[in-house]
Coordinates of N, CA and C in Angstrom, one line a residue:
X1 N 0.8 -1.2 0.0 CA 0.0 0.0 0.0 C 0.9 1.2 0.0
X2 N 0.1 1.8 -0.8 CA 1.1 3.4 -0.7 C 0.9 4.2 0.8
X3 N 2.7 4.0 1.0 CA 3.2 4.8 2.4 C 2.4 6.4 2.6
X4 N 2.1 6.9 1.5 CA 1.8 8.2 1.7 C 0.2 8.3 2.2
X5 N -0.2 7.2 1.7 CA -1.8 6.9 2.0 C -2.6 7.6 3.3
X6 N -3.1 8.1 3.3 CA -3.6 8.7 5.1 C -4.2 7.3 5.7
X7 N -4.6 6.1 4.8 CA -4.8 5.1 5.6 C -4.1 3.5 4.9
X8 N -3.5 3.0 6.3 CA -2.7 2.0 5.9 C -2.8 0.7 6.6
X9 N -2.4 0.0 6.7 CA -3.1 -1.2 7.1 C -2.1 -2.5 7.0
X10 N -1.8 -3.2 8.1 CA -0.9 -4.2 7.8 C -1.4 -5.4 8.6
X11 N -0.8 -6.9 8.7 CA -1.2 -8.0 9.4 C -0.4 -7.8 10.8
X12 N -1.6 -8.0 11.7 CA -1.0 -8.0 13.5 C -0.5 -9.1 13.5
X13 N 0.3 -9.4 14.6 CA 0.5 -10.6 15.3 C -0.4 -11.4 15.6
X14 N -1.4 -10.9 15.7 CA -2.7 -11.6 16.5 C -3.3 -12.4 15.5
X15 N -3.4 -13.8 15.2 CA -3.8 -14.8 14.6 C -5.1 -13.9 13.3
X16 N -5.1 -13.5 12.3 CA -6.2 -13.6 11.5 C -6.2 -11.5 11.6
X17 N -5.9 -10.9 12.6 CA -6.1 -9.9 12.7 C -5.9 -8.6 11.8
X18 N -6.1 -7.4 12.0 CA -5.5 -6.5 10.9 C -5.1 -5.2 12.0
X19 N -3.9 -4.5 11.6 CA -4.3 -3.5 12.7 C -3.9 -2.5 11.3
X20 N -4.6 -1.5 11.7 CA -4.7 -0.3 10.5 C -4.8 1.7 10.9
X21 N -4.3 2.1 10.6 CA -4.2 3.0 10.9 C -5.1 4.8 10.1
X22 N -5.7 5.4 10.5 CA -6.2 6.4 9.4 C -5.6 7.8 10.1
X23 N -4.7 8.6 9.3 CA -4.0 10.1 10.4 C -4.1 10.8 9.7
X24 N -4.9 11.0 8.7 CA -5.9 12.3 7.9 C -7.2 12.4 8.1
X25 N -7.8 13.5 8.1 CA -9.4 13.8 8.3 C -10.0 13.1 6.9
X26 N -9.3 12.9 5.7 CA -9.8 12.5 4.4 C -10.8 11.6 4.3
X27 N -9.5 10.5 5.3 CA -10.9 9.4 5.6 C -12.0 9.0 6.6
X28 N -12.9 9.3 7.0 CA -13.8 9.9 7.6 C -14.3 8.4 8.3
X29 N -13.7 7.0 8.0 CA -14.4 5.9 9.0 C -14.1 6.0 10.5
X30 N -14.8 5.0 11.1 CA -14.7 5.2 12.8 C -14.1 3.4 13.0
X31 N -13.4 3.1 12.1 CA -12.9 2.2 12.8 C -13.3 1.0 11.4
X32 N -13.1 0.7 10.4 CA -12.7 -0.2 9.4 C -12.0 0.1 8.2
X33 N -11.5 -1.4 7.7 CA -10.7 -1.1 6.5 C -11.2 -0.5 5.0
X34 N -10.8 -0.3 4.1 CA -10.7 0.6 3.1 C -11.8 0.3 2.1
X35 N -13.1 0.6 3.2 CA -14.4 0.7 1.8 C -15.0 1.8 2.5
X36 N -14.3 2.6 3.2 CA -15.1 3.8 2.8 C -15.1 4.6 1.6
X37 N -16.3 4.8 1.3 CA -17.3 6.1 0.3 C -18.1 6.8 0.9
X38 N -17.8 8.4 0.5 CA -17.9 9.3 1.0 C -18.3 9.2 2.6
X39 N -17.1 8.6 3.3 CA -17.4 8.5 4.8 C -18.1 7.4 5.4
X40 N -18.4 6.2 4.0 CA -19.0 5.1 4.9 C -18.0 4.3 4.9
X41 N -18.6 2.9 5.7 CA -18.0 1.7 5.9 C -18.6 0.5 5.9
X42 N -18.2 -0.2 4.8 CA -18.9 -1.2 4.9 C -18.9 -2.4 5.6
X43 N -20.1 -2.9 5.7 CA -20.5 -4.8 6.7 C -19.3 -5.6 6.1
X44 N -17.9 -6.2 7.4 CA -17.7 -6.9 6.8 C -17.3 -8.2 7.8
X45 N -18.5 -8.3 8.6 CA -18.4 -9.2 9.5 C -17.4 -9.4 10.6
X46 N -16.7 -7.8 10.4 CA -15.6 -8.2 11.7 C -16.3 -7.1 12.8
X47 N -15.3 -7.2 13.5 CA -15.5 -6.1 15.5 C -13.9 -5.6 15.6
X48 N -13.8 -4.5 15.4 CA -12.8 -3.8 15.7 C -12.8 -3.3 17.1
X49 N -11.3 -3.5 17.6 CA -10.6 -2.4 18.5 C -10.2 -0.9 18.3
X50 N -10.8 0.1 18.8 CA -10.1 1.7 18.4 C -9.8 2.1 19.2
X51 N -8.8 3.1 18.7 CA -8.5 4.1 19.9 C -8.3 5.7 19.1
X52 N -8.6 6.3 19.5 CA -8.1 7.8 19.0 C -7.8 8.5 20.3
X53 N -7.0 9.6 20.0 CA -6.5 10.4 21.4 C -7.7 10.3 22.7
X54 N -7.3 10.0 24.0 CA -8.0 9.6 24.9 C -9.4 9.0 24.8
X55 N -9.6 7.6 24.3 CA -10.4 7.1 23.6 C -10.4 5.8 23.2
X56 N -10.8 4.9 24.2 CA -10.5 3.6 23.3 C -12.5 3.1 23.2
X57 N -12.1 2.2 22.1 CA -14.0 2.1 21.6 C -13.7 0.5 20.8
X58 N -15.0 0.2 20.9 CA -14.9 -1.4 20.2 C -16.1 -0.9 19.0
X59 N -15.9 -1.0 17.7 CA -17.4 -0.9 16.4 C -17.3 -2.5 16.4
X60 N -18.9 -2.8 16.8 CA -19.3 -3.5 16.4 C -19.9 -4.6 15.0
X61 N -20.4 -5.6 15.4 CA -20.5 -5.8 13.7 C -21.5 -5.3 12.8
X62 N -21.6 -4.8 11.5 CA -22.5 -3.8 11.2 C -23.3 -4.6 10.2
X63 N -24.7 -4.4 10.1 CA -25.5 -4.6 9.2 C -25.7 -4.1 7.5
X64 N -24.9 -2.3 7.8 CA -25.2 -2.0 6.8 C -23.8 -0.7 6.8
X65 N -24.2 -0.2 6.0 CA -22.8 0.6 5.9 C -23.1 1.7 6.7
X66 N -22.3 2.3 7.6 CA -22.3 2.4 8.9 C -21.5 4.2 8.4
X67 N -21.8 5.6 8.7 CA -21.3 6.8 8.2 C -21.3 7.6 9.8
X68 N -20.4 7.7 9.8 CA -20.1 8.0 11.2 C -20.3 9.7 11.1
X69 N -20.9 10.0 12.7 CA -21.1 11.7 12.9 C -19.5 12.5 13.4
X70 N -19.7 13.6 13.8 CA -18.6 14.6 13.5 C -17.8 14.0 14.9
X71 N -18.2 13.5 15.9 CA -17.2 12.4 16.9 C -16.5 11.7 16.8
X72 N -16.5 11.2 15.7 CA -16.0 9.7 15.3 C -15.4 10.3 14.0
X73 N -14.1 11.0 13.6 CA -13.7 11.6 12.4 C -12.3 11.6 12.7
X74 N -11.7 10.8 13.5 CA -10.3 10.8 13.8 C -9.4 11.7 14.1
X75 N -8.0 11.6 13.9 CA -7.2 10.3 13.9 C -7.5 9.1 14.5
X76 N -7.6 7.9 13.9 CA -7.6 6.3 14.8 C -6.8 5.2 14.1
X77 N -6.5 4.8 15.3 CA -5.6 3.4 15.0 C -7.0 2.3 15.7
X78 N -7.1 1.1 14.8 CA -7.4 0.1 15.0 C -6.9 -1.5 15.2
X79 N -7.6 -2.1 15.6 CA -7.4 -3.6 15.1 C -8.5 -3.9 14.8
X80 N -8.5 -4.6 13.5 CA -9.7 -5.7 13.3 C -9.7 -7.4 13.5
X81 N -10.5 -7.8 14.3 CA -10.7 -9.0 14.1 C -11.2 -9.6 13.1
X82 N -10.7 -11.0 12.6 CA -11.9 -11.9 12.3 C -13.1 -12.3 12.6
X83 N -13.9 -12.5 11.5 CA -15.2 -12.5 12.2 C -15.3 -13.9 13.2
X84 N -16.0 -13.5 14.4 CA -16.4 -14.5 15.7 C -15.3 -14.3 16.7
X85 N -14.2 -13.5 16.5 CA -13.0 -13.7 17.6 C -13.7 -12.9 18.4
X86 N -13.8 -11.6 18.4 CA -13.6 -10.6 19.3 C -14.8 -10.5 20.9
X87 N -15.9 -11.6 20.5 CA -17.0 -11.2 21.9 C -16.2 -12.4 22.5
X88 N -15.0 -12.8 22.0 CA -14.6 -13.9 23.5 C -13.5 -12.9 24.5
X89 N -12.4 -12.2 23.6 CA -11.6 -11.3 24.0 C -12.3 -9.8 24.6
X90 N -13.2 -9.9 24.5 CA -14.5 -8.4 25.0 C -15.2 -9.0 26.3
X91 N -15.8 -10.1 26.1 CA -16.4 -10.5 26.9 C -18.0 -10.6 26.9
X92 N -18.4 -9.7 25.7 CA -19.6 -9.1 25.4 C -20.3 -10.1 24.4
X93 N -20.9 -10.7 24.3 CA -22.1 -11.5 22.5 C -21.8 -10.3 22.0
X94 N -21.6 -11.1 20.7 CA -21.4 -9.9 19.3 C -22.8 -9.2 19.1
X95 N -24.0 -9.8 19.0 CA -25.5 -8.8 19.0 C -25.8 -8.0 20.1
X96 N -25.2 -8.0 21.0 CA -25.4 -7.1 21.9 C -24.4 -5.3 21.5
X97 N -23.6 -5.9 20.5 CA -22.9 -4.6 19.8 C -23.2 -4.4 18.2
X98 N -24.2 -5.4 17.9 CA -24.4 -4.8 16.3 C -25.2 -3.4 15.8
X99 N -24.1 -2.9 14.8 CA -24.7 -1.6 14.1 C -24.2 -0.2 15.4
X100 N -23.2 -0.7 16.5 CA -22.9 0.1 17.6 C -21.7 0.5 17.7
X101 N -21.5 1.4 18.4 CA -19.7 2.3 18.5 C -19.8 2.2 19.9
X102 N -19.0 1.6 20.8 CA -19.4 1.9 22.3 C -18.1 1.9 22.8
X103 N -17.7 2.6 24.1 CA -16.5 2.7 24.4 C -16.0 2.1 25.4
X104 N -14.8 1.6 24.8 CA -14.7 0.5 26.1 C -14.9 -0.2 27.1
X105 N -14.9 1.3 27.8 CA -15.0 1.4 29.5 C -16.8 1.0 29.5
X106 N -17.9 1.2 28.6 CA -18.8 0.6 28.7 C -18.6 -1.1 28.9
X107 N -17.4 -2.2 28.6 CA -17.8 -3.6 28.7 C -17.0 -3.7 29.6
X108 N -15.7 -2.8 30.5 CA -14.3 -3.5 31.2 C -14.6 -1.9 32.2
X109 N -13.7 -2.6 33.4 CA -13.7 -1.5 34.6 C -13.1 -0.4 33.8
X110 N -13.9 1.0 34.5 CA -13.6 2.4 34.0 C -12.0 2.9 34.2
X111 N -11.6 2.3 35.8 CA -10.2 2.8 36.2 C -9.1 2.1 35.4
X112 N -9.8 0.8 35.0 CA -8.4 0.0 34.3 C -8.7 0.5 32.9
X113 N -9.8 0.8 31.8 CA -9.7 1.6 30.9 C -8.8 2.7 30.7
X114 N -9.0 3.7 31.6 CA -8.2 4.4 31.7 C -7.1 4.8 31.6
X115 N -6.6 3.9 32.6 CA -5.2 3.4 32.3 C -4.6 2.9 31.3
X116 N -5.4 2.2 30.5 CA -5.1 1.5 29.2 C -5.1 2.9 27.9
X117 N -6.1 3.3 28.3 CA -5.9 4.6 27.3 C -4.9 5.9 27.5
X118 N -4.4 5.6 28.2 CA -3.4 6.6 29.0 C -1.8 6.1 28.5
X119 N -1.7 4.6 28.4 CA -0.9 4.2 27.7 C -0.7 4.4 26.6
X120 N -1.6 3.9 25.7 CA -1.9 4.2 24.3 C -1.7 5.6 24.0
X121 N -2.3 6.3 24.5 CA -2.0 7.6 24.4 C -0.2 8.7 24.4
X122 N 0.3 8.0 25.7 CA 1.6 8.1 25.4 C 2.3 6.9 24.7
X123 N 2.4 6.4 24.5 CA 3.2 5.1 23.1 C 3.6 6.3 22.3
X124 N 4.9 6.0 21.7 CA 5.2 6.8 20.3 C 4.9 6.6 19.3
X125 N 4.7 4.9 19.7 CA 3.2 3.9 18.4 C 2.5 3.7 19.0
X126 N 1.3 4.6 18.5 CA 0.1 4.2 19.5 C -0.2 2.8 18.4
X127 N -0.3 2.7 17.6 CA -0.6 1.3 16.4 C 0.1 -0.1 17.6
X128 N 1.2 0.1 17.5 CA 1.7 -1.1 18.2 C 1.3 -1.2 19.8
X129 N 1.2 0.1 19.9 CA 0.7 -0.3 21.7 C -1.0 -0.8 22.1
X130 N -1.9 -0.5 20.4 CA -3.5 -1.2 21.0 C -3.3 -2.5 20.5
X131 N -2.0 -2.8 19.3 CA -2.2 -4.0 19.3 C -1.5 -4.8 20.6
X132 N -0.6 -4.7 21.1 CA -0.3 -4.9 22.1 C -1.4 -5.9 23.5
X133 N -2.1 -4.5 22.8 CA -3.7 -4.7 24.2 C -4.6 -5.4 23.6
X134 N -4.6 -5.7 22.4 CA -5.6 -6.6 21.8 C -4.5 -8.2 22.0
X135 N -3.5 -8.1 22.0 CA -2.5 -9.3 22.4 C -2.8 -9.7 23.6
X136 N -2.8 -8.8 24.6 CA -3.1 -9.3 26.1 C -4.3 -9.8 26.5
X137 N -5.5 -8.7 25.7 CA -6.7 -9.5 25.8 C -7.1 -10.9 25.5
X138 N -5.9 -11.2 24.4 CA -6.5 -12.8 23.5 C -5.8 -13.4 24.3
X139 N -4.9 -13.4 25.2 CA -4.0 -14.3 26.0 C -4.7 -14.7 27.1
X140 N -5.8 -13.4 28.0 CA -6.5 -13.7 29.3 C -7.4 -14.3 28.5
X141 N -8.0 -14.2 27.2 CA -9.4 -15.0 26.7 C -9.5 -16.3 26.9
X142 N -10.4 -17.0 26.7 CA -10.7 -18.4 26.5 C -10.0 -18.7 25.3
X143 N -9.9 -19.7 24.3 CA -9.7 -20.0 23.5 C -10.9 -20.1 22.5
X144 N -10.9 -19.3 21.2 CA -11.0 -19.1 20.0 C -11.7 -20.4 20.1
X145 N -13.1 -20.3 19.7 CA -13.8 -21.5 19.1 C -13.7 -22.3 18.0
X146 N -13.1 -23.8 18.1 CA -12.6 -23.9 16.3 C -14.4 -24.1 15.9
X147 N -15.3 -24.5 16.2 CA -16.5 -24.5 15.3 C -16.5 -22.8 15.0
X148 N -16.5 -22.2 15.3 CA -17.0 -20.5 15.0 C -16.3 -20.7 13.9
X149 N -15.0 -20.6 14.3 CA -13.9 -20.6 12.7 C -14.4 -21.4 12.0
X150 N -14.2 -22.5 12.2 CA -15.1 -23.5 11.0 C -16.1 -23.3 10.1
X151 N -17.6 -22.8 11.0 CA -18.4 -21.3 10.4 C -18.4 -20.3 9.4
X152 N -17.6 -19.4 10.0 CA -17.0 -18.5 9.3 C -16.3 -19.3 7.9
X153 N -15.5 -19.7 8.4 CA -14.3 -20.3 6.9 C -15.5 -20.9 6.2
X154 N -16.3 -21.9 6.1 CA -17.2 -22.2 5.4 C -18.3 -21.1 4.5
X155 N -18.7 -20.2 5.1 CA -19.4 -19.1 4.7 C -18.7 -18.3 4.0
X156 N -17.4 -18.1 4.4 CA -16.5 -16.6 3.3 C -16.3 -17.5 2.0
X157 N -16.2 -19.1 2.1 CA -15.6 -19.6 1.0 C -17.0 -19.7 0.0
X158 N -18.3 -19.3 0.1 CA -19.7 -19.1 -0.5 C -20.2 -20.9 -0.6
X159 N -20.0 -21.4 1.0 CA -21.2 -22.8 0.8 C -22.3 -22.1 1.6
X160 N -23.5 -23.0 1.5 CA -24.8 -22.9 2.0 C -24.5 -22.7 3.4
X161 N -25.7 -22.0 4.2 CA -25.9 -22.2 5.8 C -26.5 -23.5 6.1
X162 N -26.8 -24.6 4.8 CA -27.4 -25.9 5.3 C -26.2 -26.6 5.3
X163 N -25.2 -26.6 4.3 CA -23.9 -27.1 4.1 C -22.8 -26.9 5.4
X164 N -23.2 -25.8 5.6 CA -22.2 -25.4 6.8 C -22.7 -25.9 7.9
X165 N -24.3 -26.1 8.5 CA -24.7 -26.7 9.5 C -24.1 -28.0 9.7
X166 N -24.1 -28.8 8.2 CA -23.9 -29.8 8.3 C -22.7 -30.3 8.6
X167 N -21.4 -29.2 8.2 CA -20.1 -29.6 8.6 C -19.9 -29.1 9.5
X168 N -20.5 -28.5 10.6 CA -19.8 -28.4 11.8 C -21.0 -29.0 12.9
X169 N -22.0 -29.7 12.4 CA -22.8 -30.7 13.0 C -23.6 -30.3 14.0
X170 N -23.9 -28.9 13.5 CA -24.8 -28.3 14.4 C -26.3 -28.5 13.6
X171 N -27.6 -28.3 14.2 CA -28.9 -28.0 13.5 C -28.7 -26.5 13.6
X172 N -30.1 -25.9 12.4 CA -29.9 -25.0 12.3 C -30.7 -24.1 13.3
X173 N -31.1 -23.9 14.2 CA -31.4 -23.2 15.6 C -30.2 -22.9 16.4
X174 N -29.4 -24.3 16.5 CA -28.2 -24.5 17.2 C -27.0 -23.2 16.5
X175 N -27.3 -23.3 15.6 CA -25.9 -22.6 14.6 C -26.6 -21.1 14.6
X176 N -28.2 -20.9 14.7 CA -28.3 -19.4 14.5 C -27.7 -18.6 15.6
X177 N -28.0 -19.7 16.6 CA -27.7 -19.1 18.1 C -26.1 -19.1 18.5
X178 N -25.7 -19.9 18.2 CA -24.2 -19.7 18.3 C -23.9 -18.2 17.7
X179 N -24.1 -18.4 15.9 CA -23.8 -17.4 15.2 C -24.1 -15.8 15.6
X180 N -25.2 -15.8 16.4 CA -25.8 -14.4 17.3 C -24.4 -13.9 18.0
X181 N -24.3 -15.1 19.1 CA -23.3 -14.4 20.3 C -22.0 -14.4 19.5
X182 N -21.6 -15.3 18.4 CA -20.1 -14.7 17.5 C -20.1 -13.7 16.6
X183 N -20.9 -13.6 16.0 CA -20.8 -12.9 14.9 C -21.6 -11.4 15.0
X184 N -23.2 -11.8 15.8 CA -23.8 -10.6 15.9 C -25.2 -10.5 15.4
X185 N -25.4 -11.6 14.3 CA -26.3 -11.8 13.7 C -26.1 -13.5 13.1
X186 N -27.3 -13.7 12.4 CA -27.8 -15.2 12.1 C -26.6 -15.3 10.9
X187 N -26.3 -16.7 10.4 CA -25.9 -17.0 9.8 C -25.9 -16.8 7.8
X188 N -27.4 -16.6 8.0 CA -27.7 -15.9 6.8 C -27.3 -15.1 6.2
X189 N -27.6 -13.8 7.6 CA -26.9 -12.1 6.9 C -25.5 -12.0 7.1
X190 N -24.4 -12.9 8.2 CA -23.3 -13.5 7.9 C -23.0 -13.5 6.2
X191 N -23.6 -14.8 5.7 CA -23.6 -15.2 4.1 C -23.3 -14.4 3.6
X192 N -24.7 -13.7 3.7 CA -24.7 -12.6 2.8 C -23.5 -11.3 2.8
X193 N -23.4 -10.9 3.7 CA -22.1 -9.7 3.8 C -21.0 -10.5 3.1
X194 N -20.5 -11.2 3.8 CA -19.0 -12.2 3.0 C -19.1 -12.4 1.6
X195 N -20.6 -12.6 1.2 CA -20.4 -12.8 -0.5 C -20.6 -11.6 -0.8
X196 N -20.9 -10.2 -0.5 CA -20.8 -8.8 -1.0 C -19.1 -8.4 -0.8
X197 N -18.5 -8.9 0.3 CA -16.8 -8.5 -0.1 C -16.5 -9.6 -0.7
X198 N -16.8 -10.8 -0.9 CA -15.9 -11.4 -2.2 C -16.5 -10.8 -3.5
X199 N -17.2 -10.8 -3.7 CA -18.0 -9.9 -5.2 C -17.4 -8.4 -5.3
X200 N -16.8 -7.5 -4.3 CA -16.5 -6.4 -4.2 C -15.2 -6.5 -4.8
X201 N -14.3 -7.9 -4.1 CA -12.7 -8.0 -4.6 C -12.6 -8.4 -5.5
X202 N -13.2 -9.1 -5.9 CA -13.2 -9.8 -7.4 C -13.4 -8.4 -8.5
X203 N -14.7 -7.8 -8.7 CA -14.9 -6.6 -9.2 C -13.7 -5.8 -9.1
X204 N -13.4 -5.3 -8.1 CA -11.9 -4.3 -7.5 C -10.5 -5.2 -8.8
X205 N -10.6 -6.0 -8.2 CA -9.6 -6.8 -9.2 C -9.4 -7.1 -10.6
X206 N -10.4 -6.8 -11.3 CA -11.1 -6.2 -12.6 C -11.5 -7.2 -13.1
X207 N -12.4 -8.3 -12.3 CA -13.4 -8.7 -13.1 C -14.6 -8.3 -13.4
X208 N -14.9 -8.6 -14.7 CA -16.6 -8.2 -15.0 C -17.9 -8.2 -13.9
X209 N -18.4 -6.9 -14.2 CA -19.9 -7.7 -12.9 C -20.5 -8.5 -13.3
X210 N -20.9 -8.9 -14.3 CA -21.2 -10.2 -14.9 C -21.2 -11.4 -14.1
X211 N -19.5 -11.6 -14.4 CA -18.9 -12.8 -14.5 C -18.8 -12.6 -12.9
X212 N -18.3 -11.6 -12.1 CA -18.6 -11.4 -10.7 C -19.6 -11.9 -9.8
X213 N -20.7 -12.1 -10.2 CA -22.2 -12.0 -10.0 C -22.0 -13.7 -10.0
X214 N -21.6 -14.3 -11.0 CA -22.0 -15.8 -11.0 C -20.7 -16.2 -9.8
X215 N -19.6 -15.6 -10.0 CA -18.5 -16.6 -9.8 C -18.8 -16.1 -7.6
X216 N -19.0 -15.0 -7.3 CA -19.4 -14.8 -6.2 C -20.7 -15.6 -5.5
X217 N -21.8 -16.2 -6.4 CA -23.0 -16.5 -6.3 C -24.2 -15.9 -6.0
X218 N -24.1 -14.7 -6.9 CA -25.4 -14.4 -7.3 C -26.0 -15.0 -8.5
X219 N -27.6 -14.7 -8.5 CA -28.3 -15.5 -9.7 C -27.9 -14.8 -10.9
X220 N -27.2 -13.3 -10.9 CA -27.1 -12.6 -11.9 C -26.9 -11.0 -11.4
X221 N -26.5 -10.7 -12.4 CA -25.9 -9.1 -12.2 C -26.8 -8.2 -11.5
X222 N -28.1 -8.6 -12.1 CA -29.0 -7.3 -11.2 C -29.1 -7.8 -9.8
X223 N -29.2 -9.0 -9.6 CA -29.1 -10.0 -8.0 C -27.7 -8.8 -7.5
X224 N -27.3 -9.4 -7.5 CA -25.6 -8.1 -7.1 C -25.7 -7.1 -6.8
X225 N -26.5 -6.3 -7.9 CA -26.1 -4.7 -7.6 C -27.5 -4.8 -7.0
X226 N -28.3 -5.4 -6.7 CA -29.5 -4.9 -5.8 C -29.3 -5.1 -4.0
X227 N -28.5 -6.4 -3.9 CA -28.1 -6.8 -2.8 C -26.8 -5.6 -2.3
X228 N -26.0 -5.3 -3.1 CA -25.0 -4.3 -1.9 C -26.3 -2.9 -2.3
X229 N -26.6 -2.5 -3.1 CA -27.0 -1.3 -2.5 C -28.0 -1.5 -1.2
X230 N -28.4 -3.0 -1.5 CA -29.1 -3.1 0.1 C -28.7 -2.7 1.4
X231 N -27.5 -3.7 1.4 CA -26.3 -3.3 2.3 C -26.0 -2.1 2.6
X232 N -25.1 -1.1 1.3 CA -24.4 -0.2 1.5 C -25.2 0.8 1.6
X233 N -26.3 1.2 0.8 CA -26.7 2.3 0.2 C -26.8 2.7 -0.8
X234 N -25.6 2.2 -1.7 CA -24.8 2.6 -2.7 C -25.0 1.5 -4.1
X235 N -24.5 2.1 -5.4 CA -24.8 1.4 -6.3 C -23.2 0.6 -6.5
X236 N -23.2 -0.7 -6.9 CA -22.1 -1.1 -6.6 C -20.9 -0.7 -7.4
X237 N -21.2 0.5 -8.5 CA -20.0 1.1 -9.3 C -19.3 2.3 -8.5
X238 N -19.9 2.4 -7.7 CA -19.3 3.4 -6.7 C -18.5 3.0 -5.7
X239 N -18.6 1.7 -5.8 CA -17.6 1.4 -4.4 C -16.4 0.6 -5.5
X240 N -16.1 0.5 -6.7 CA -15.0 0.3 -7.0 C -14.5 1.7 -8.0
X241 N -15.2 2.7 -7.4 CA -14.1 3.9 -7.7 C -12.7 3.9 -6.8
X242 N -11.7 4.5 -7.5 CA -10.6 4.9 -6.9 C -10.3 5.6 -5.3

């Protein structure tokens, strides 16, 4: 990625993670990676960690493209998780934070937040010092569910929510409910967001919407562009502008 970028983005330490950085007003998100237009952000089944100067916050997982008010306009450093990691390291079910920006000290003691933001705040890398704290968190966590991952991995790669039930041998009540407290939402609207960013990269990467449309699994081009503007708002030539 280009160094001069006001937003940049590299692989944490932390198993699957991203930590990313935005230090221009340009980019106007509150905590995800590079699908903002004009200040949105789109669903991409993860839960970020933020911080901006005295301020640490968790965005939850989002249903729809998410355009943050004049509070939430940066500078911030994040981490993103993968989708299902983050309500074990939080402590919180993911639907209890969907479509939400809440700040830390809302899910963990106020005096130890503090402290934690006080750190971060002096760090010379604040980047390195939240991933740090997203390190310490996944260490005191439980361990990472391998059915969630299993989940997830089945769903980004575009099989069925019956297919996926079936390989990780849950019924499907059993799997919505899981999928609630990991993800945030049912496994369906899961589906669905993951095949709107593989259809987005694929597109980005210059294939046809067409050919996009099938190879992503939709029924067809207009299926596509009707489903993200669902999502986003937006028509989907707008989000592979420059």
């Amino acid at each position: 990625m280009d160094p001069s970028s006001p937003y940049l983005e590299r692989a944490s330490r932390l198993p699957g993670a991203v930590v990313w950085t935005k230090r221009a007003p340009g980019r106007t998100d509150a905590g995800r990676t590079g699908d903002a237009v004009a200040g949105a952000v789109l669903p991409d089944g993860c839960m970020d960690l933020l911080w901006t100067e005295g301020r640490l916050l968790v965005a939850g997982p989002d249903t729809h493209a998410f355009r943050p008010g004049p509070g939430l306009r940066g500078p911030w450093v994040g981490v993103r998780f993968r989708p299902g990691a983050a309500p074990a390291l939080l402590g919180v079910p993911a639907h209890e934070l969907r479509d939400r920006r809440v700040e830390l000290a809302d899910l963990r003691p106020a005096a130890e937040v503090r402290h934690l933001t006080e750190r971060v705040d002096a760090a010379p890398d604040p980047a390195a010092a939240l991933e740090a704290l997203a390190l310490r968190l996944a260490a005191e966590a439980p361990p990472e569910d391998p059915l969630i991952r299993a989940v997830a991995a089945s769903l980004a790669a575009g099989r069925s929510v019956a297919a996926t039930a079936g390989t990780v041998g849950l019924g499907a009540r059993q799997l919505h409910r899981r999928s609630l407290t990991a993800f945030g939402y049912g496994p369906k609207t899961l589906a669905r967001i993951l095949r709107m960013q593989r259809a987005l990269a694929l597109a980005r990467a210059g294939v046809p919407l067409a050919e996009t449309a099938a190879r992503a699994g939709y029924a067809d081009q207009a299926h596509l562009a009707r489903d993200v503007r669902e999502l986003t708002g937006m028509p989907v030539t707008a989000l592979l502008l420059p």
